[in-house]
Coordinates of C-alpha atoms and ligand atoms in Angstrom, one line a residue:
M7 CA 6.8 27.8 14.8
A8 CA 4.4 24.8 14.7
S9 CA 0.7 25.2 14.2
S10 CA -1.7 22.4 13.6
L11 CA -2.8 21.9 10.0
Y12 CA -6.3 20.8 10.6
E13 CA -8.0 23.6 12.5
D14 CA -11.3 23.3 10.6
D15 CA -13.5 21.2 13.0
D16 CA -16.7 21.8 10.9
Y17 CA -17.3 18.2 9.9
E18 CA -19.8 15.5 10.8
L19 CA -18.4 12.3 9.4
S20 CA -14.9 10.8 9.1
A21 CA -15.0 8.5 6.0
A22 CA -12.1 6.4 5.0
L23 CA -11.3 4.5 1.8
D24 CA -8.5 1.9 1.7
I25 CA -7.6 0.8 -1.9
G26 CA -5.4 -2.2 -1.5
T27 CA -3.4 -4.1 -4.0
T28 CA -5.6 -7.1 -3.5
F29 CA -8.5 -6.0 -1.3
S30 CA -10.3 -2.7 -0.7
G31 CA -12.9 -1.3 1.6
Y32 CA -14.4 1.6 3.4
A33 CA -15.3 2.5 7.0
Y34 CA -16.7 5.6 8.7
S35 CA -17.9 7.0 12.0
F36 CA -19.6 10.2 13.2
K37 CA -18.1 13.0 15.2
G38 CA -19.1 12.4 18.8
H39 CA -19.3 8.6 18.2
E40 CA -15.8 8.2 17.0
R41 CA -15.4 4.6 18.1
D42 CA -18.7 3.4 16.5
I43 CA -17.0 2.5 13.3
E44 CA -19.3 1.2 10.6
G45 CA -18.8 -0.1 7.1
C46 CA -19.7 -2.9 4.7
K47 CA -19.0 -6.1 6.6
N48 CA -20.5 -8.5 4.2
W49 CA -18.9 -7.9 0.9
G50 CA -19.7 -10.8 -1.5
A51 CA -22.7 -12.0 0.6
N52 CA -24.6 -12.9 -2.5
M53 CA -21.7 -15.1 -3.5
S54 CA -21.7 -16.9 -0.2
V55 CA -18.6 -15.1 1.1
S56 CA -18.8 -12.4 3.7
N57 CA -15.8 -10.2 4.1
H58 CA -15.0 -6.8 5.5
K59 CA -13.1 -6.0 2.3
T60 CA -13.7 -6.8 -1.3
P61 CA -11.2 -7.7 -4.1
T62 CA -9.7 -4.7 -5.9
A63 CA -11.2 -5.8 -9.2
V64 CA -12.7 -3.4 -11.7
L65 CA -14.9 -4.8 -14.5
V66 CA -15.0 -2.3 -17.4
N67 CA -17.1 -2.6 -20.6
K68 CA -15.8 -1.8 -24.1
D69 CA -17.0 1.9 -23.7
G70 CA -14.6 2.2 -20.8
K71 CA -17.4 2.4 -18.3
L72 CA -17.5 0.6 -14.9
E73 CA -19.7 -2.5 -14.9
A74 CA -19.0 -3.9 -11.5
F75 CA -16.5 -3.8 -8.7
G76 CA -15.0 -6.3 -6.2
Y77 CA -16.5 -9.8 -5.8
E78 CA -19.3 -8.8 -8.1
A79 CA -16.8 -7.9 -10.8
Q80 CA -15.0 -11.2 -10.5
E81 CA -18.3 -13.2 -10.5
R82 CA -19.7 -11.3 -13.5
Y83 CA -16.4 -11.9 -15.4
K84 CA -16.5 -15.6 -14.5
S85 CA -20.0 -16.1 -15.7
L86 CA -19.5 -14.4 -19.1
E87 CA -20.2 -16.6 -22.1
E88 CA -17.4 -17.0 -24.6
D89 CA -18.9 -14.6 -27.1
E90 CA -19.4 -11.9 -24.4
I91 CA -15.9 -12.0 -23.0
Q92 CA -14.4 -9.7 -25.6
M93 CA -16.9 -7.0 -24.4
Y94 CA -15.4 -6.7 -21.0
S95 CA -12.0 -6.3 -19.3
L96 CA -11.1 -7.0 -15.7
Y97 CA -8.5 -4.8 -14.0
E98 CA -6.7 -6.1 -10.9
R99 CA -3.5 -5.4 -9.0
F100 CA -3.2 -1.9 -10.6
K101 CA -2.2 -0.3 -7.4
M102 CA 1.3 -1.8 -7.7
Q103 CA 1.8 0.3 -10.8
L104 CA 2.0 3.4 -8.6
E105 CA 4.3 1.8 -6.1
L106 CA 7.7 3.3 -5.6
T107 CA 7.2 5.4 -8.8
E108 CA 9.2 8.6 -8.6
K109 CA 7.8 10.3 -11.7
M110 CA 4.2 9.7 -12.3
N111 CA 3.0 9.9 -15.8
R112 CA -0.7 11.0 -15.9
D113 CA -1.2 9.0 -19.1
S114 CA 0.2 5.7 -17.6
L115 CA -1.9 2.8 -18.8
S116 CA -3.3 -0.1 -16.7
M117 CA -3.4 -3.5 -18.2
A118 CA -6.4 -5.8 -17.9
S119 CA -6.2 -9.6 -17.8
D120 CA -7.1 -9.7 -21.5
Q121 CA -4.2 -7.3 -22.3
S122 CA -6.5 -4.4 -23.1
S123 CA -5.6 -1.1 -21.4
L124 CA -7.1 2.0 -20.0
P125 CA -5.5 5.1 -18.3
L126 CA -4.5 4.2 -14.7
M127 CA -6.1 7.5 -13.6
D128 CA -9.5 6.3 -15.0
I129 CA -9.2 2.9 -13.1
F130 CA -8.3 4.7 -9.8
T131 CA -11.1 7.2 -10.3
M132 CA -13.7 4.5 -11.0
T133 CA -12.5 2.6 -7.9
I134 CA -12.7 5.7 -5.6
R135 CA -16.0 6.7 -7.0
Y136 CA -17.5 3.2 -6.5
L137 CA -16.3 3.0 -2.9
K138 CA -17.4 6.6 -2.1
D139 CA -20.9 5.9 -3.5
H140 CA -21.2 2.6 -1.6
L141 CA -20.2 4.4 1.6
L142 CA -22.7 7.2 1.2
E143 CA -25.4 4.7 0.4
S144 CA -24.4 2.8 3.6
V145 CA -24.6 5.9 5.7
N146 CA -28.0 6.6 4.2
K147 CA -29.3 3.1 4.8
S148 CA -28.1 2.8 8.4
H149 CA -28.9 6.3 9.5
G150 CA -31.9 7.1 7.4
R151 CA -30.4 10.4 6.2
S152 CA -27.5 11.7 4.1
V153 CA -24.7 13.8 5.3
D154 CA -24.0 17.2 3.7
S155 CA -21.1 16.5 1.4
K156 CA -19.2 19.5 2.8
K157 CA -19.4 18.0 6.3
I158 CA -17.5 14.8 5.3
R159 CA -13.8 14.5 6.1
W160 CA -12.5 12.0 3.6
V161 CA -9.4 9.9 4.3
I162 CA -7.7 7.9 1.6
T163 CA -4.8 5.7 2.7
V164 CA -1.6 5.1 0.7
P165 CA 1.6 3.2 1.4
A166 CA 4.1 5.4 3.4
I167 CA 6.8 4.5 0.9
W168 CA 5.0 6.0 -2.0
S169 CA 6.6 8.9 -3.8
D170 CA 5.1 12.4 -3.6
A171 CA 4.1 12.0 -7.2
A172 CA 2.1 8.8 -6.5
K173 CA 0.4 10.5 -3.6
Q174 CA -0.4 13.4 -5.8
F175 CA -1.8 11.0 -8.4
M176 CA -4.2 9.6 -5.8
R177 CA -5.3 13.1 -4.8
E178 CA -6.1 13.9 -8.4
A179 CA -8.0 10.7 -8.9
A180 CA -10.0 11.4 -5.7
S181 CA -10.9 14.9 -7.0
K182 CA -12.0 13.4 -10.3
A183 CA -14.1 10.9 -8.3
G184 CA -15.8 13.8 -6.5
V185 CA -14.3 13.0 -3.1
R186 CA -13.5 16.6 -2.3
D187 CA -15.0 19.9 -2.9
I188 CA -12.7 21.9 -5.1
N189 CA -12.8 24.9 -2.7
R190 CA -12.1 22.7 0.4
P191 CA -8.7 21.0 -0.3
M192 CA -8.4 20.1 3.4
Q193 CA -11.5 18.0 3.1
L194 CA -9.3 15.1 1.8
I195 CA -6.5 13.7 3.9
I196 CA -4.0 11.4 2.2
A197 CA -3.0 9.2 5.2
L198 CA -0.1 6.8 5.5
E199 CA -1.2 3.2 5.8
P200 CA 1.2 1.9 8.5
E201 CA 0.9 5.2 10.4
V202 CA -2.9 5.0 10.8
A203 CA -2.9 1.3 11.4
G204 CA -0.4 1.8 14.3
L205 CA -2.6 4.6 15.7
Y206 CA -5.5 2.3 15.8
V207 CA -3.7 -0.5 17.5
V208 CA -2.1 1.8 20.1
S209 CA -5.4 3.4 21.0
K210 CA -7.1 0.0 21.1
Y211 CA -4.5 -1.4 23.5
Q212 CA -4.7 1.7 25.6
T213 CA -8.5 1.4 25.8
R214 CA -8.4 -2.3 26.6
F215 CA -6.1 -1.4 29.4
V216 CA -8.8 0.9 30.8
Q217 CA -11.8 -1.3 30.0
T218 CA -10.8 -4.8 31.0
S219 CA -8.5 -6.5 33.4
R220 CA -8.5 -9.8 31.5
I221 CA -5.7 -8.6 29.3
S222 CA -2.3 -9.9 30.4
K223 CA 0.2 -7.6 31.9
R224 CA 2.5 -8.2 29.0
E225 CA -0.1 -6.8 26.6
T226 CA -1.2 -3.8 28.6
D227 CA 2.3 -2.8 29.1
A228 CA 2.9 -2.8 25.3
F229 CA 2.4 1.0 24.9
R230 CA 3.4 3.4 27.5
L231 CA 4.4 7.0 27.4
G232 CA 7.8 7.4 25.7
D233 CA 7.6 3.9 24.2
E234 CA 8.8 3.5 20.6
Y235 CA 7.3 1.1 18.2
V236 CA 7.7 0.0 14.6
V237 CA 4.6 -0.8 12.5
M238 CA 5.0 -3.2 9.7
D239 CA 2.0 -3.2 7.3
C240 CA 2.3 -6.4 5.3
G241 CA -0.3 -6.1 2.6
G242 CA -0.8 -7.8 -0.7
G243 CA 1.5 -5.6 -2.7
T244 CA 4.0 -4.0 -0.3
I245 CA 5.5 -4.1 3.2
D246 CA 5.6 -0.7 4.6
T247 CA 7.3 0.2 7.9
T248 CA 7.3 3.3 10.0
C249 CA 8.5 4.1 13.6
Y250 CA 6.9 6.2 16.2
K251 CA 7.3 7.4 19.8
I252 CA 4.3 7.9 22.1
K253 CA 4.6 11.5 23.3
S254 CA 1.3 11.7 25.2
N255 CA -2.2 10.2 25.0
Q256 CA -2.9 12.6 22.1
T257 CA 0.4 12.8 20.2
L258 CA 2.9 10.7 18.4
E259 CA 6.2 11.6 16.8
Q260 CA 7.7 9.7 13.8
T261 CA 11.2 8.8 14.7
Y262 CA 12.5 7.2 11.4
E263 CA 11.5 7.6 7.8
A264 CA 9.1 5.2 6.1
T265 CA 10.8 2.3 4.4
G266 CA 9.6 -0.9 2.7
N267 CA 9.7 -3.1 -0.3
S268 CA 7.4 -5.1 -2.6
F269 CA 7.4 -8.4 -0.7
G270 CA 3.7 -8.4 -0.1
G271 CA 1.4 -11.5 0.0
T272 CA 1.0 -11.5 -3.8
K273 CA 4.7 -12.6 -4.0
V274 CA 3.5 -15.9 -2.7
D275 CA 0.9 -16.0 -5.5
D276 CA 3.8 -15.2 -8.0
A277 CA 5.8 -18.1 -6.5
F278 CA 2.8 -20.4 -7.0
V279 CA 2.6 -19.4 -10.7
E280 CA 6.3 -20.0 -11.1
F281 CA 6.0 -23.4 -9.4
L282 CA 3.0 -24.3 -11.7
S283 CA 5.0 -23.3 -14.7
Q284 CA 7.7 -25.7 -13.6
I285 CA 5.4 -28.6 -13.2
V286 CA 3.0 -28.2 -16.1
G287 CA 5.2 -26.1 -18.4
L288 CA 5.5 -22.4 -19.1
D289 CA 3.7 -22.7 -22.4
V290 CA 0.6 -24.3 -20.8
V291 CA 0.5 -21.6 -18.1
S292 CA 0.8 -18.7 -20.6
T293 CA -1.8 -20.2 -22.9
I294 CA -4.3 -20.5 -20.1
R295 CA -3.7 -17.0 -19.0
Q296 CA -4.2 -15.7 -22.6
E297 CA -6.9 -17.9 -23.9
S298 CA -8.9 -18.7 -20.7
P299 CA -8.5 -15.7 -18.4
V300 CA -11.7 -16.6 -16.6
D301 CA -10.4 -20.1 -15.6
W302 CA -7.1 -18.5 -14.7
L303 CA -8.9 -16.0 -12.4
Q304 CA -10.7 -18.9 -10.7
L305 CA -7.5 -20.8 -10.2
M306 CA -5.8 -17.8 -8.5
I307 CA -8.9 -17.1 -6.3
T308 CA -8.8 -20.8 -5.2
F309 CA -5.1 -20.5 -4.5
D310 CA -5.6 -17.3 -2.4
H311 CA -8.3 -19.0 -0.3
K312 CA -6.1 -22.1 0.3
K313 CA -3.1 -19.9 1.0
K314 CA -4.9 -18.3 3.9
T315 CA -5.3 -21.8 5.6
I316 CA -1.6 -22.6 5.5
Q317 CA -0.2 -23.1 9.0
N318 CA 3.5 -22.8 9.9
K319 CA 3.8 -26.5 10.6
G320 CA 1.7 -29.4 9.4
S321 CA 1.6 -32.5 7.4
D322 CA -1.6 -31.7 5.5
R323 CA -1.6 -31.7 1.8
L324 CA -3.2 -28.9 -0.2
N325 CA -5.7 -29.8 -2.8
I326 CA -6.1 -27.3 -5.6
E327 CA -8.9 -27.8 -8.1
I328 CA -7.7 -27.7 -11.6
P329 CA -9.9 -25.9 -14.2
Y330 CA -11.0 -28.4 -16.9
C331 CA -9.5 -26.2 -19.7
M332 CA -6.0 -26.8 -18.2
H333 CA -6.3 -30.4 -19.4
E334 CA -7.5 -29.4 -22.8
I335 CA -4.8 -26.7 -23.2
A336 CA -2.0 -29.1 -22.0
W337 CA -3.1 -31.5 -24.7
E338 CA -3.3 -28.8 -27.4
V339 CA 0.1 -27.4 -26.5
T340 CA 2.1 -30.6 -25.7
E341 CA 0.0 -33.5 -27.1
R342 CA 0.4 -35.1 -23.7
K343 CA -2.1 -35.5 -20.9
L344 CA -1.8 -33.0 -18.0
T345 CA -1.7 -35.9 -15.5
D346 CA 1.2 -37.5 -17.3
I347 CA 3.1 -34.2 -17.6
V348 CA 2.9 -33.7 -13.8
N349 CA 3.1 -37.3 -12.5
N350 CA 5.8 -38.6 -14.8
Q351 CA 8.2 -36.0 -13.4
R352 CA 7.9 -37.8 -10.1
I353 CA 8.4 -34.6 -8.1
P354 CA 8.3 -35.6 -4.5
G355 CA 5.1 -34.2 -2.9
V356 CA 3.3 -33.4 -6.1
R357 CA 0.4 -35.4 -7.6
C358 CA -2.2 -34.6 -10.2
N359 CA -5.5 -36.3 -11.1
K360 CA -8.4 -35.1 -13.3
R361 CA -9.8 -32.8 -10.7
M362 CA -7.0 -31.9 -8.3
L363 CA -3.4 -30.9 -8.0
T364 CA -2.2 -32.2 -4.7
I365 CA 0.8 -30.5 -3.1
D366 CA 2.6 -31.4 0.1
H367 CA 2.7 -28.8 2.9
D368 CA 6.4 -28.3 2.8
I369 CA 6.3 -27.3 -0.9
I370 CA 3.6 -24.8 -0.2
Q371 CA 5.6 -23.5 2.7
D372 CA 8.5 -23.1 0.4
L373 CA 6.4 -20.6 -1.7
F374 CA 6.4 -18.3 1.3
R375 CA 10.2 -18.6 1.8
K376 CA 11.4 -15.7 -0.4
P377 CA 8.8 -13.1 0.5
V378 CA 9.1 -14.0 4.2
Q379 CA 12.9 -13.8 4.0
G380 CA 12.6 -10.5 2.1
I381 CA 10.4 -9.0 4.9
V382 CA 12.7 -10.3 7.7
D383 CA 15.8 -9.1 5.9
H384 CA 14.3 -5.6 5.5
M385 CA 13.3 -5.5 9.2
R386 CA 16.7 -6.7 10.3
K387 CA 18.4 -3.8 8.3
L388 CA 15.9 -1.4 9.8
M389 CA 16.2 -2.6 13.4
R390 CA 20.0 -2.2 13.1
S391 CA 19.7 1.5 12.8
P392 CA 21.0 3.3 15.9
K393 CA 17.9 5.6 15.7
L394 CA 15.7 2.5 16.5
K395 CA 17.7 1.3 19.5
N396 CA 14.9 2.1 21.9
V397 CA 12.1 0.3 20.0
S398 CA 10.3 -2.0 22.3
V399 CA 7.4 -3.2 20.1
I400 CA 7.0 -4.5 16.6
L401 CA 3.4 -4.2 15.5
M402 CA 2.3 -6.5 12.6
V403 CA -0.7 -5.3 10.6
G404 CA -2.1 -6.0 7.1
G405 CA -3.6 -9.2 5.7
F406 CA -0.2 -10.9 5.1
S407 CA 0.5 -10.5 8.8
E408 CA -2.2 -13.0 9.5
S409 CA 0.0 -15.7 7.9
P410 CA 1.3 -18.0 10.7
I411 CA 4.5 -18.6 8.6
L412 CA 5.3 -14.9 8.6
Q413 CA 4.3 -14.4 12.2
V414 CA 6.7 -17.2 13.3
A415 CA 9.5 -15.9 11.2
V416 CA 9.2 -12.3 12.6
K417 CA 8.9 -13.6 16.2
E418 CA 11.9 -15.9 15.7
A419 CA 14.0 -13.0 14.3
F420 CA 13.0 -10.3 16.8
G421 CA 10.9 -11.8 19.6
R422 CA 13.8 -12.1 22.0
K423 CA 14.6 -8.3 21.9
V424 CA 11.1 -6.7 21.4
K425 CA 7.5 -7.6 21.8
V426 CA 5.9 -8.7 18.5
L427 CA 2.2 -7.9 18.6
I428 CA -0.4 -9.0 16.0
P429 CA -3.9 -7.6 16.5
D430 CA -6.7 -10.0 15.7
D431 CA -8.1 -7.7 13.0
A432 CA -4.7 -7.2 11.3
S433 CA -6.1 -6.7 7.8
M434 CA -8.6 -4.1 9.0
C435 CA -6.3 -1.9 11.1
V436 CA -5.5 0.4 8.2
L437 CA -9.2 1.2 7.6
Y438 CA -10.2 1.6 11.2
G439 CA -7.1 3.7 11.9
A440 CA -7.9 5.9 8.9
V441 CA -11.3 6.7 10.4
A442 CA -9.8 7.5 13.7
F443 CA -7.2 9.7 12.0
G444 CA -9.9 11.6 10.2
H445 CA -11.3 12.6 13.6
N446 CA -7.8 13.5 14.9
P447 CA -5.5 14.4 12.1
N448 CA -3.2 16.3 14.4
I449 CA -2.2 13.3 16.5
V450 CA 1.1 12.9 14.7
T451 CA 3.0 16.0 15.5
S452 CA 6.2 15.4 13.6
R453 CA 7.3 13.3 10.7
I454 CA 10.7 12.4 9.1
A455 CA 11.4 13.7 5.6
R456 CA 12.0 10.9 3.1
M457 CA 13.6 13.2 0.6
T458 CA 15.8 16.3 0.5
Y459 CA 14.0 19.4 -1.0
G460 CA 15.5 22.7 -2.1
D461 CA 15.7 25.6 -4.5
R462 CA 18.3 26.3 -7.1
I463 CA 20.5 29.2 -5.9
C464 CA 23.8 30.9 -6.7
E465 CA 26.5 32.4 -4.5
T466 CA 29.6 34.5 -5.0
Y467 CA 32.2 32.0 -6.1
D468 CA 34.8 31.1 -3.4
P469 CA 37.3 28.4 -4.4
R470 CA 37.9 27.5 -0.8
K471 CA 34.2 27.0 -0.1
H472 CA 33.1 25.7 -3.5
G473 CA 36.2 23.8 -4.6
E474 CA 38.0 24.1 -7.9
G475 CA 36.8 20.7 -9.0
K476 CA 33.2 21.7 -8.5
R477 CA 33.2 24.9 -10.5
R478 CA 29.8 25.9 -11.9
V479 CA 30.8 29.5 -12.4
Q480 CA 28.9 32.1 -14.3
V481 CA 29.9 35.8 -14.4
I482 CA 26.9 38.0 -13.5
D483 CA 27.5 41.8 -13.3
K484 CA 31.3 41.2 -13.4
I485 CA 31.1 38.9 -10.4
A486 CA 31.9 35.2 -10.6
R487 CA 29.0 33.3 -9.2
Q488 CA 28.8 29.7 -8.3
T489 CA 25.5 28.5 -9.8
K490 CA 23.3 25.4 -9.6
I491 CA 23.7 25.2 -5.8
L492 CA 20.9 23.3 -4.1
G493 CA 19.7 25.6 -1.4
I494 CA 18.3 23.0 1.0
Y495 CA 14.9 23.6 2.6
V496 CA 14.4 20.2 4.1
K497 CA 17.0 17.5 4.5
R498 CA 16.2 13.8 4.2
G499 CA 16.0 12.3 7.8
E500 CA 15.1 15.7 9.3
A501 CA 12.1 15.8 11.7
I502 CA 9.5 18.2 10.4
K503 CA 6.7 19.3 12.7
V504 CA 3.2 19.4 11.3
G505 CA 2.4 22.9 10.2
Q506 CA 6.0 24.0 10.7
V507 CA 7.0 27.1 8.7
K508 CA 10.6 27.7 7.6
E509 CA 11.6 31.1 6.3
F510 CA 14.3 31.6 3.5
T511 CA 15.4 34.9 2.0
S512 CA 16.4 35.2 -1.7
V513 CA 18.3 38.2 -3.0
P514 CA 18.7 39.1 -6.7
A515 CA 22.1 38.1 -8.2
S516 CA 22.3 41.4 -10.2
V517 CA 21.2 45.0 -9.8
S518 CA 19.1 44.8 -12.9
Q519 CA 17.2 41.7 -11.8
T520 CA 13.5 42.4 -11.0
G521 CA 12.2 39.0 -10.2
I522 CA 13.3 35.6 -9.0
D523 CA 12.0 32.3 -10.4
H524 CA 12.0 29.4 -7.9
Y525 CA 12.8 25.9 -9.2
L526 CA 12.1 23.3 -6.7
Y527 CA 14.3 20.1 -6.6
C528 CA 14.2 16.9 -4.7
T529 CA 16.5 13.9 -4.2
E530 CA 16.8 10.8 -2.1
K531 CA 20.3 11.9 -1.1
S532 CA 20.9 13.6 2.2
D533 CA 24.3 14.8 1.3
V534 CA 23.9 16.9 -1.9
E535 CA 25.3 20.2 -3.1
Y536 CA 24.3 20.8 -6.7
V537 CA 21.0 20.5 -8.6
D538 CA 22.9 18.8 -11.6
E539 CA 24.1 15.9 -9.4
E540 CA 22.8 12.5 -10.3
G541 CA 19.6 11.6 -8.6
V542 CA 18.4 15.2 -8.2
E543 CA 15.1 16.0 -10.0
Q544 CA 13.3 19.2 -10.7
Ligands
ATP608 N1 -3.9 -16.0 6.8 C1 -3.2 -15.6 5.7 N2 -2.1 -16.3 5.3 C2 -1.4 -15.8 4.2 N3 -1.7 -14.7 3.5 C3 -2.8 -14.0 3.9 C4 -3.6 -14.4 5.0 N4 -4.6 -13.5 5.1 C5 -4.4 -12.6 4.1 N5 -3.3 -12.9 3.4 C6 -2.8 -12.2 2.2 O1 -2.7 -10.8 2.5 C7 -2.9 -10.0 1.4 C8 -4.0 -9.1 1.6 O2 -3.7 -8.2 2.7 P1 -4.3 -6.7 2.7 O3 -5.7 -6.8 2.6 O4 -3.7 -6.1 3.9 O5 -3.5 -6.2 1.4 P2 -3.9 -5.0 0.5 O6 -4.4 -3.9 1.4 O7 -4.8 -5.4 -0.6 O8 -2.5 -4.6 -0.1 P3 -1.5 -3.3 0.1 O9 -1.8 -2.8 1.4 O10 -0.1 -3.9 -0.1 O11 -1.9 -2.4 -1.0 C9 -3.2 -11.0 0.3 O12 -2.1 -11.3 -0.5 C10 -3.7 -12.2 1.0 O13 -3.6 -13.4 0.3
MG609 MG1 -3.4 -2.4 2.5

């Protein structure tokens, strides 16, 4: 029988936090004004940038306390004097440490740019607490009042491909950061990034259909009852895909399990670092990273800005300012001038002078090649699945989806068969969708299990059923029992309705047995018989 999980409607505010690999933010709206989504839209304003999200950067002092977050953390770090720099550490890209991790160690460490480390749990807790406090302050400022903490429904988004352990890790960090009342576990929803982003876009298109007639027929037709769509959330760290069917205005059904890989936008940054190592030498690059982390940070920020301007086609060259220390370090390490190291190689399309590294467009475009190919290959494999044969729309969300190179590649690969839609606020869809999901967490009525779950059981041994080669026999009360059988509760690929209850009966294996211990196991396999098979974990 299915019942909805979120029956408690006693809340006032839906508040969402999106902690991204590269950028983070928050958004919220009040019950009754669900579509009036607010949030900080001018992160970095005092550094003459104005963004809806801020870099996921945590500046920590030597006492392990948070000094600053986001643009402010980067700016403070960049302005540190040489004798101050040892007093602080900057943590970035730590979300990727949780990615795809099956077993989460609570004591895992996160590495800062200066190689110092702190528990990953502390870094996540600081991040969540910072965003939470900023959000509450924003509510206070814009509405002139605070909201009773019990009346806030918090939503924290995570990649759909994360393991249960990683999701649990996030839940614990949120509790430590004071995001939920210990007596109200349902106050915090861990939502799936592509799922909520998809919800937001679908509802936006449906509303536009009602509100305006200026939208083309092709667009308004994108989401009709019964339509099936794939959401691809291409962020900084991961690409994360899920598939849904529109059941009614109010409900969606997941039709295929979440899949993905780590070909996010930061893979382009990694390709740039590799390219730089080729043209100036690996020694020079690693020395700058170690000895001059501030200059390295500035170089990577510059590259990220430039990267966002890259078009699919063009003859423009890209000028990247070189930090002065790079010249000094090149000389120290190689006893050659940096300009000579680069220019004497005569690499077509690459020039270097005292201030700039100038790179031709096609070389930069080449840095996108592997990640873009990785994404397209993943999508190709996914779209080949017979379960996705009715998909009519691919929805591209996440910041990396704003790249014209990726957009063209996806359209070229799939545009003849399905509509490829890219909303104009692609990098904000996760956050806005999370707020909407907080108001209506029952909208997705069924999801597909990504793992097989079960209990360890035993049965009377039957050679025909259990097979001679698979004997795991133990004699209990003079009866041969086949042990270590995985009694499956949920099979990978199975559709599970939200709130669904399944009943299983356990009977004692012997007359003297007075209690039964339940050991839960999970595995990525869908065909599995025994708990001691490879890939099965307790
Ligand atoms: N126009 C653009 N062209 C190329 N890359 C872009 C563009 N806009 C944003 N990006 C890249 O997208 C990434 C940021 O996207 P987003 O904010 O969705 O990621 P995130 O939430 O930090 O990561 P994740 O969701 O994987 O944890 C960065 O790598 C950024 O450089
Ligand atoms: Mg994201």
